[in-house]
Structure formats: structure tokens, C-alpha cells
């Protein structure tokens, strides 16, 4: 009995004329992700992607991968059967034997997209249901609250039988939404922000600010490790590491302490924007959330924003920390994020940061700095790392 993966398209189906383009990107993404697990045939028909293993392919591993491909609403393992009612009945009993033996109640759902198949859906349900009840005499039908649902799909080339479907990653395919540069720290928030943007189809580039000798090699490593996890969903990307200690030392030496953080963040925006422009990105992304810390008040964010010309997306802006943590756990970044390595933001934290800075005051405070020279120095010493997602 041949098993395949059936993946149902998510929001892609809402795309009108662009739909073809979205589907092509999705299929290419799926092909690239499952290729590590052997040869697969991947094609699409009637809002469903068929992932069919060939000789030697690992379907379990492919299923785990598919769960992390944006653009898929739900997916399931299914067995492929000839389009013959007898074969469907016998195949369902054999393929779902374990589930049906354990269930108390069940029902059969059917979709017939091949309208030439001689039986209509209600009839298929009744026939398959009757057959299964005979085979599993303990089973009772319960159409309202079934303990287990048998799903039969009669499609163009074959019939498919499967049990429950798994929830997919949702969103739209990475590569259909342009490109953005995410400012990635080693914290909890920025990896979640990166994931949220990738889920909206955005291809990512990453910018990390490191402050050796104040921060260690391990801190930078941590950012790269986090990106590898995000990359399981977002695909491969490049991380640009910007040495930032000199900028921080200059701010510390020449600007009032209460403005340190907001000025530093403005420099982060400027340095990141230059990299973003060079990489063809249309936006910056940060993990800021309103009111979370002194630099994330409405006024502080306004001052940070004013340093960039590009739109700055902050997908976590309205989220509570507990919700961000729940999402971090779900996407698998949380345990890494809480490892204790210092971040460049924490090495020179002022004791009394200005929580409601006015832009004119910040601009005045910034005046003693030679911004152009500092940014040029950052640009000259940027290091790039290729991030290959974890398998
Ligand atoms: P996170 O958990 O993402 O570190 P945070 O709550 O600690 O966020 P901040 O330290 O104020 O908040 O940083 C706000 C945002 O600025 C981060 O979400 C990230 O996008 C960016 N950022 C902070 N530190 C760095 C860094 N070292 N390199 C790149 N971006 C950074
Ligand atoms: Mg942080």
C-alpha cells in the first residue's frame, strides 16, 4: 500500500490572478525542503499538494519538514488506493486498523473531486462506514462527536484514505512577499519577529550587532543558532555581524547618559538599513513590543524610527510577553534564547534612561558624534555568515 503526504493549501487559495505564482513558489519550497530525505515527486492539483515518495525516501522525516513550510494549512499521511469502492473499503480497514481498533465511535467523511466516479459522497460514506462496522464490531457510528474520523478523497488519479490531519505552519510561501532585514539579538523576541515576517512570505536577511571585547564569541554564535532554528521555517539566509563596540564607546563618551540607549538604537537602524539596501530589502524588522522596556515606549520608538527611511516592521508590537514566549516555545527558539549570554544592548545600560525622549533633544544629544565615520567603520568591518537551516 503506497503512502503519500497530502498537503492542503492555506491562504494561497485566496490569491486571484497571482495564484499560479504563489503555488509555484510553494512547490519549489516544498521540493527543496524534502529533497534531503530522498527522492519525492511533488505536484499540485485542486488546492492540494501531493508529496509522493520514491524508492528509498523517508516519508516520516518529510512530514516533519512539511509541518514547517509556510503556505500549508493542514496536511496528512494518506494511503493511495485504486478508484474502486471495494478497494477503498478494504484499504481503509487495513490502513487505519490501529486507530479503528482503539476508537469507540467513528464517522466517515468523503470528498469526491472526480465527478466521474460512479458513487456520490454520501453513498461512499455509507458503504465504507458499513464495511468498517462489520470489520470492527465494537465501533459505533457517531456523526456529531466521533472519536475517530475516516477521511476518503476520490481524486483525479486515485483515491486516498487518511485519519486526522495535522495543522500546518499556515501563512504564505517564503519568497512571495519580498525581502526584509531582521535585527536579530540573542533574546526571545527577535527570532519570533523574524518567524512572523517569514510566515507572511518575506525572505529574510539578518543583522546582528556584536560588541567584542564586551560580548563573547558565544553571544554571536547564539544569534546564528537561533537563525538556524528560524531557518527551519524561513529557509537559508545570510547573517551580517556588525562590530558595534566602537559606536557604543563613542556614544558613552560624547552623549548624555540618559540618551545612550535611544541613540544606540538609532545607530542600529542606520547600520542595518545600509546593509538592507545592499541586499535588496524593502524593510527592517525588530522584535520590539510596546512598553516592554524603556527603549520601547511610544516616544522612544518614534525616535528610533526617525533614523530609518525604510519601513520598520515590529510584528510583536501589540503582543504580551507571555504570548511571545508561548510562540517562541512553539517554533522551537525559546530554550536557546534563554541561555545566558550577554547582548550588546546590556553591556552599557544607563541607570536612568529617558523613557519619553523628544526627537529634537535626541538629535541635539547626537551632534557631537561623527555618524558618517562611525557607520563607515561599521560597514568596513561587517562579517557575513551563511545560515543553513537545521534539517
Ligand atoms: P530581544 O528579545 O529580541 O533581544 P528585547 O526585548 O531584549 O528583544 P531590546 O534589547 O530593547 O529588546 O531590543 C529590541 C530589538 O532590537 C530586538 O528585538 C532586536 O530586533 C533589536 N536588537 C537588540 N539587540 C540587538 C543586537 N545585538 N543585534 C541586532 N539586533 C538587536
Ligand atoms: Mg535583547
Short mmCIF file of C-alpha atoms in Angstrom, two decimals, residues 29-356:
data_model
loop_
_atom_site.label_atom_id
_atom_site.label_comp_id
_atom_site.label_asym_id
_atom_site.label_seq_id
_atom_site.Cartn_x
_atom_site.Cartn_y
_atom_site.Cartn_z
CA UNK A 29 9.96 25.43 -1.35
CA UNK A 30 8.49 22.00 -0.58
CA UNK A 31 10.75 20.29 -3.11
CA UNK A 32 13.84 21.94 -1.67
CA UNK A 33 12.89 21.04 1.92
CA UNK A 34 12.05 17.38 1.38
CA UNK A 35 14.96 16.73 -1.01
CA UNK A 36 17.25 15.95 1.95
CA UNK A 37 15.14 12.89 2.76
CA UNK A 38 15.27 11.09 -0.57
CA UNK A 39 13.56 11.39 -3.95
CA UNK A 40 9.98 12.69 -3.91
CA UNK A 41 7.50 13.63 -6.57
CA UNK A 42 5.81 16.91 -5.60
CA UNK A 43 2.87 18.25 -7.55
CA UNK A 44 -0.31 20.20 -7.08
CA UNK A 45 -3.89 19.66 -8.17
CA UNK A 46 -7.19 21.00 -6.85
CA UNK A 47 -5.70 23.04 -3.97
CA UNK A 48 -3.80 20.01 -2.68
CA UNK A 49 -0.10 19.23 -2.89
CA UNK A 50 0.79 15.56 -3.35
CA UNK A 51 4.16 14.57 -1.93
CA UNK A 52 4.84 11.07 -3.20
CA UNK A 53 7.95 9.20 -2.01
CA UNK A 54 10.02 7.26 -4.49
CA UNK A 55 12.38 4.36 -3.75
CA UNK A 56 14.30 4.96 -0.51
CA UNK A 57 12.60 8.21 0.53
CA UNK A 58 11.88 8.84 4.24
CA UNK A 59 8.24 9.89 4.49
CA UNK A 60 8.32 10.41 8.29
CA UNK A 61 11.13 12.93 8.01
CA UNK A 62 9.45 14.64 5.07
CA UNK A 63 6.28 15.00 7.16
CA UNK A 64 8.19 16.76 9.93
CA UNK A 65 9.63 19.13 7.33
CA UNK A 66 6.29 19.85 5.68
CA UNK A 67 4.98 20.94 9.10
CA UNK A 68 7.38 23.89 8.84
CA UNK A 69 6.64 25.06 5.31
CA UNK A 70 4.61 28.26 5.19
CA UNK A 71 1.61 28.21 2.85
CA UNK A 72 0.18 24.89 4.06
CA UNK A 73 -2.98 24.93 6.20
CA UNK A 74 -3.21 21.22 7.09
CA UNK A 75 -1.56 18.00 5.97
CA UNK A 76 -1.92 14.31 6.50
CA UNK A 77 -0.37 11.00 5.66
CA UNK A 78 -2.68 9.04 3.44
CA UNK A 79 -2.70 5.73 1.62
CA UNK A 80 -3.23 5.72 -2.09
CA UNK A 81 -5.83 3.29 -3.41
CA UNK A 82 -7.37 2.39 -6.76
CA UNK A 83 -10.61 4.21 -7.51
CA UNK A 84 -12.77 1.24 -6.70
CA UNK A 85 -15.22 1.14 -3.81
CA UNK A 86 -14.25 -2.39 -2.73
CA UNK A 87 -10.57 -1.46 -2.71
CA UNK A 88 -11.33 1.71 -0.75
CA UNK A 89 -13.26 -0.22 1.92
CA UNK A 90 -10.60 -2.92 2.34
CA UNK A 91 -7.78 -0.38 2.16
CA UNK A 92 -9.35 1.82 4.85
CA UNK A 93 -9.76 -1.16 7.21
CA UNK A 94 -6.15 -2.22 6.74
CA UNK A 95 -4.51 1.22 6.72
CA UNK A 96 -6.41 2.57 9.74
CA UNK A 97 -6.55 -0.74 11.61
CA UNK A 98 -4.74 0.53 14.70
CA UNK A 99 -6.82 3.71 15.07
CA UNK A 100 -10.11 1.95 14.37
CA UNK A 101 -9.31 -0.82 16.86
CA UNK A 102 -8.68 1.77 19.57
CA UNK A 103 -11.66 4.04 18.79
CA UNK A 104 -15.08 3.71 20.39
CA UNK A 105 -17.01 5.81 17.90
CA UNK A 106 -16.28 6.94 14.36
CA UNK A 107 -17.65 8.51 11.24
CA UNK A 108 -16.62 8.61 7.59
CA UNK A 109 -16.21 11.85 5.66
CA UNK A 110 -15.83 11.87 1.92
CA UNK A 111 -14.83 14.32 -0.77
CA UNK A 112 -15.29 13.37 -4.37
CA UNK A 113 -13.47 15.79 -6.62
CA UNK A 114 -13.59 13.33 -9.51
CA UNK A 115 -17.19 13.84 -10.54
CA UNK A 116 -16.97 10.90 -12.93
CA UNK A 117 -16.62 8.44 -10.06
CA UNK A 118 -19.92 6.49 -10.15
CA UNK A 119 -20.79 6.88 -6.44
CA UNK A 120 -21.62 10.17 -4.77
CA UNK A 121 -20.10 11.20 -1.44
CA UNK A 122 -22.98 10.19 0.88
CA UNK A 123 -23.08 6.80 -0.75
CA UNK A 124 -19.32 6.32 -0.39
CA UNK A 125 -19.56 7.28 3.30
CA UNK A 126 -22.37 4.81 3.88
CA UNK A 127 -20.61 1.96 2.10
CA UNK A 128 -17.23 2.48 3.75
CA UNK A 129 -18.88 3.05 7.16
CA UNK A 130 -20.94 -0.14 6.87
CA UNK A 131 -17.89 -2.16 5.86
CA UNK A 132 -15.82 -0.84 8.77
CA UNK A 133 -18.56 -1.55 11.30
CA UNK A 134 -18.65 -5.15 10.18
CA UNK A 135 -14.87 -5.43 10.43
CA UNK A 136 -14.70 -3.67 13.80
CA UNK A 137 -17.87 -4.76 15.60
CA UNK A 138 -17.11 -2.68 18.73
CA UNK A 139 -17.25 0.54 16.70
CA UNK A 140 -20.34 2.74 16.87
CA UNK A 141 -21.19 5.50 14.44
CA UNK A 142 -21.36 8.99 15.95
CA UNK A 143 -21.60 11.74 13.37
CA UNK A 144 -21.77 14.52 15.97
CA UNK A 145 -18.76 13.73 18.17
CA UNK A 146 -16.84 10.87 16.59
CA UNK A 147 -13.81 9.52 18.44
CA UNK A 148 -12.14 8.98 15.09
CA UNK A 149 -12.87 10.28 11.60
CA UNK A 150 -12.02 8.31 8.48
CA UNK A 151 -11.48 10.59 5.52
CA UNK A 152 -11.90 9.38 1.97
CA UNK A 153 -10.96 11.54 -1.00
CA UNK A 154 -11.70 10.43 -4.53
CA UNK A 155 -9.47 12.48 -6.76
CA UNK A 156 -8.38 12.55 -10.38
CA UNK A 157 -5.71 9.88 -10.33
CA UNK A 158 -6.52 7.79 -7.27
CA UNK A 159 -8.49 7.54 -4.05
CA UNK A 160 -6.91 8.43 -0.72
CA UNK A 161 -7.77 7.37 2.80
CA UNK A 162 -6.46 9.03 5.91
CA UNK A 163 -7.24 9.77 9.55
CA UNK A 164 -6.84 13.09 11.28
CA UNK A 165 -4.95 15.90 9.59
CA UNK A 166 -2.16 17.84 11.27
CA UNK A 167 -2.10 21.61 11.44
CA UNK A 168 0.38 23.12 9.01
CA UNK A 169 2.51 26.23 9.59
CA UNK A 170 -0.06 28.49 7.87
CA UNK A 171 0.92 31.78 6.29
CA UNK A 172 2.06 32.28 2.72
CA UNK A 173 5.13 30.85 0.95
CA UNK A 174 8.50 32.37 1.76
CA UNK A 175 9.72 34.25 -1.29
CA UNK A 176 6.37 35.69 -2.34
CA UNK A 177 6.49 38.70 -0.02
CA UNK A 178 9.74 40.48 -0.85
CA UNK A 179 12.78 40.67 1.36
CA UNK A 180 13.45 42.25 4.76
CA UNK A 181 16.39 42.60 7.13
CA UNK A 182 15.69 41.42 10.68
CA UNK A 183 17.71 42.83 13.56
CA UNK A 184 18.48 39.67 15.47
CA UNK A 185 19.75 39.66 19.05
CA UNK A 186 20.12 36.62 21.25
CA UNK A 187 16.87 37.37 23.05
CA UNK A 188 13.41 35.85 22.99
CA UNK A 189 11.68 38.45 20.86
CA UNK A 190 13.60 38.99 17.65
CA UNK A 191 13.57 35.32 16.50
CA UNK A 192 9.79 35.32 16.96
CA UNK A 193 9.52 38.57 14.97
CA UNK A 194 11.63 37.02 12.20
CA UNK A 195 9.39 33.94 12.13
CA UNK A 196 6.24 36.08 11.93
CA UNK A 197 7.54 38.01 8.93
CA UNK A 198 8.69 34.84 7.15
CA UNK A 199 5.20 33.49 7.71
CA UNK A 200 3.89 36.41 5.68
CA UNK A 201 6.05 35.29 2.76
CA UNK A 202 9.05 37.50 3.45
CA UNK A 203 12.54 36.27 2.67
CA UNK A 204 14.95 37.20 5.47
CA UNK A 205 18.40 38.68 5.79
CA UNK A 206 19.74 39.04 9.35
CA UNK A 207 21.78 41.76 11.00
CA UNK A 208 23.41 41.11 14.37
CA UNK A 209 25.31 43.68 16.43
CA UNK A 210 28.21 42.28 18.39
CA UNK A 211 30.41 44.16 20.80
CA UNK A 212 33.67 42.33 21.29
CA UNK A 213 35.51 42.53 23.62
CA UNK A 214 32.45 43.29 25.78
CA UNK A 215 30.47 40.43 24.30
CA UNK A 216 31.84 36.96 23.60
CA UNK A 217 32.07 34.83 20.50
CA UNK A 218 29.37 32.68 22.12
CA UNK A 219 26.85 35.55 22.00
CA UNK A 220 27.25 35.84 18.25
CA UNK A 221 27.11 32.07 17.93
CA UNK A 222 23.83 32.13 19.80
CA UNK A 223 22.28 34.53 17.29
CA UNK A 224 23.41 32.24 14.46
CA UNK A 225 21.99 29.19 16.26
CA UNK A 226 18.67 30.97 16.68
CA UNK A 227 18.60 31.83 12.98
CA UNK A 228 19.20 28.18 12.11
CA UNK A 229 16.05 27.32 14.06
CA UNK A 230 14.07 30.13 12.42
CA UNK A 231 15.54 28.90 9.12
CA UNK A 232 13.72 25.59 9.52
CA UNK A 233 10.70 27.69 8.55
CA UNK A 234 12.24 30.67 6.77
CA UNK A 235 14.87 28.89 4.68
CA UNK A 236 18.50 29.80 4.27
CA UNK A 237 19.73 33.33 4.87
CA UNK A 238 22.83 35.42 5.41
CA UNK A 239 23.72 36.90 8.79
CA UNK A 240 25.67 40.17 8.80
CA UNK A 241 27.56 40.69 12.05
CA UNK A 242 28.32 44.33 12.74
CA UNK A 243 31.06 45.13 15.28
CA UNK A 244 29.42 47.74 17.45
CA UNK A 245 31.69 48.41 20.43
CA UNK A 246 33.28 51.49 18.92
CA UNK A 247 29.90 53.12 18.28
CA UNK A 248 28.86 52.36 21.83
CA UNK A 249 32.09 53.72 23.30
CA UNK A 250 31.71 56.92 21.31
CA UNK A 251 28.11 57.40 22.44
CA UNK A 252 29.15 56.75 26.01
CA UNK A 253 31.99 59.25 25.77
CA UNK A 254 30.20 62.06 23.94
CA UNK A 255 26.46 61.91 24.67
CA UNK A 256 24.37 62.36 27.83
CA UNK A 257 23.94 59.01 29.53
CA UNK A 258 20.13 59.23 29.67
CA UNK A 259 20.03 59.19 25.84
CA UNK A 260 22.51 56.35 25.43
CA UNK A 261 20.04 53.62 24.54
CA UNK A 262 17.90 55.58 22.11
CA UNK A 263 20.97 56.92 20.28
CA UNK A 264 22.45 53.43 20.12
CA UNK A 265 19.21 52.11 18.67
CA UNK A 266 19.19 54.86 16.06
CA UNK A 267 22.67 53.76 15.02
CA UNK A 268 21.48 50.17 14.81
CA UNK A 269 18.75 51.29 12.43
CA UNK A 270 21.13 53.26 10.25
CA UNK A 271 23.73 50.50 10.06
CA UNK A 272 21.08 47.85 9.40
CA UNK A 273 19.42 49.98 6.74
CA UNK A 274 22.67 50.29 4.78
CA UNK A 275 23.05 46.52 4.76
CA UNK A 276 19.37 46.11 3.90
CA UNK A 277 19.65 48.42 0.89
CA UNK A 278 22.66 46.47 -0.38
CA UNK A 279 20.73 43.22 -0.06
CA UNK A 280 17.66 44.47 -1.91
CA UNK A 281 15.47 44.52 1.21
CA UNK A 282 12.37 46.70 1.40
CA UNK A 283 12.01 46.84 5.19
CA UNK A 284 13.66 46.37 8.57
CA UNK A 285 12.19 44.09 11.25
CA UNK A 286 12.69 44.26 15.01
CA UNK A 287 11.34 42.35 18.00
CA UNK A 288 10.12 45.46 19.81
CA UNK A 289 6.88 45.33 21.77
CA UNK A 290 5.20 48.47 23.04
CA UNK A 291 6.10 49.37 26.61
CA UNK A 292 8.27 46.31 27.24
CA UNK A 293 11.39 48.29 28.20
CA UNK A 294 12.43 51.96 28.33
CA UNK A 295 13.53 51.95 24.68
CA UNK A 296 10.16 50.63 23.57
CA UNK A 297 7.87 53.40 24.73
CA UNK A 298 5.90 55.15 22.02
CA UNK A 299 8.21 58.18 22.17
CA UNK A 300 11.41 56.12 22.14
CA UNK A 301 10.20 54.08 19.19
CA UNK A 302 9.35 57.29 17.33
CA UNK A 303 12.94 58.49 17.84
CA UNK A 304 14.32 55.13 16.66
CA UNK A 305 12.02 55.14 13.65
CA UNK A 306 13.15 58.59 12.57
CA UNK A 307 16.66 57.23 11.95
CA UNK A 308 15.49 54.94 9.12
CA UNK A 309 13.92 55.78 5.82
CA UNK A 310 12.76 52.25 5.18
CA UNK A 311 9.59 51.00 6.84
CA UNK A 312 10.39 49.28 10.14
CA UNK A 313 8.11 46.34 10.89
CA UNK A 314 7.56 45.35 14.51
CA UNK A 315 5.28 42.35 14.36
CA UNK A 316 5.30 41.91 18.17
CA UNK A 317 4.25 45.48 18.87
CA UNK A 318 0.89 44.59 20.42
CA UNK A 319 1.77 41.24 21.96
CA UNK A 320 2.14 40.41 25.65
CA UNK A 321 5.37 38.78 26.75
CA UNK A 322 3.56 35.57 27.77
CA UNK A 323 2.16 35.25 24.26
CA UNK A 324 5.57 35.90 22.72
CA UNK A 325 7.08 33.21 24.95
CA UNK A 326 4.35 30.73 24.00
CA UNK A 327 5.10 31.36 20.35
CA UNK A 328 8.85 31.06 20.94
CA UNK A 329 8.24 27.65 22.51
CA UNK A 330 6.06 26.56 19.63
CA UNK A 331 8.62 27.47 16.99
CA UNK A 332 11.49 25.98 18.99
CA UNK A 333 13.60 29.06 19.77
CA UNK A 334 12.78 29.57 23.45
CA UNK A 335 15.23 27.13 25.04
CA UNK A 336 18.08 28.66 23.06
CA UNK A 337 17.00 32.24 23.74
CA UNK A 338 17.13 31.83 27.50
CA UNK A 339 20.74 30.61 27.52
CA UNK A 340 22.63 33.28 29.43
CA UNK A 341 24.95 35.11 27.07
CA UNK A 342 25.42 38.84 27.22
CA UNK A 343 23.93 41.03 24.48
CA UNK A 344 25.48 44.21 23.16
CA UNK A 345 22.44 46.11 24.46
CA UNK A 346 23.07 45.06 28.03
CA UNK A 347 26.73 45.97 28.34
CA UNK A 348 26.33 49.73 28.68
CA UNK A 349 22.80 50.07 30.03
CA UNK A 350 22.30 53.52 31.58
CA UNK A 351 20.94 53.67 35.13
CA UNK A 352 18.23 56.18 34.29
CA UNK A 353 17.27 56.07 30.63
CA UNK A 354 14.93 58.78 29.35
CA UNK A 355 11.65 56.93 28.78
CA UNK A 356 9.95 59.75 26.83
#
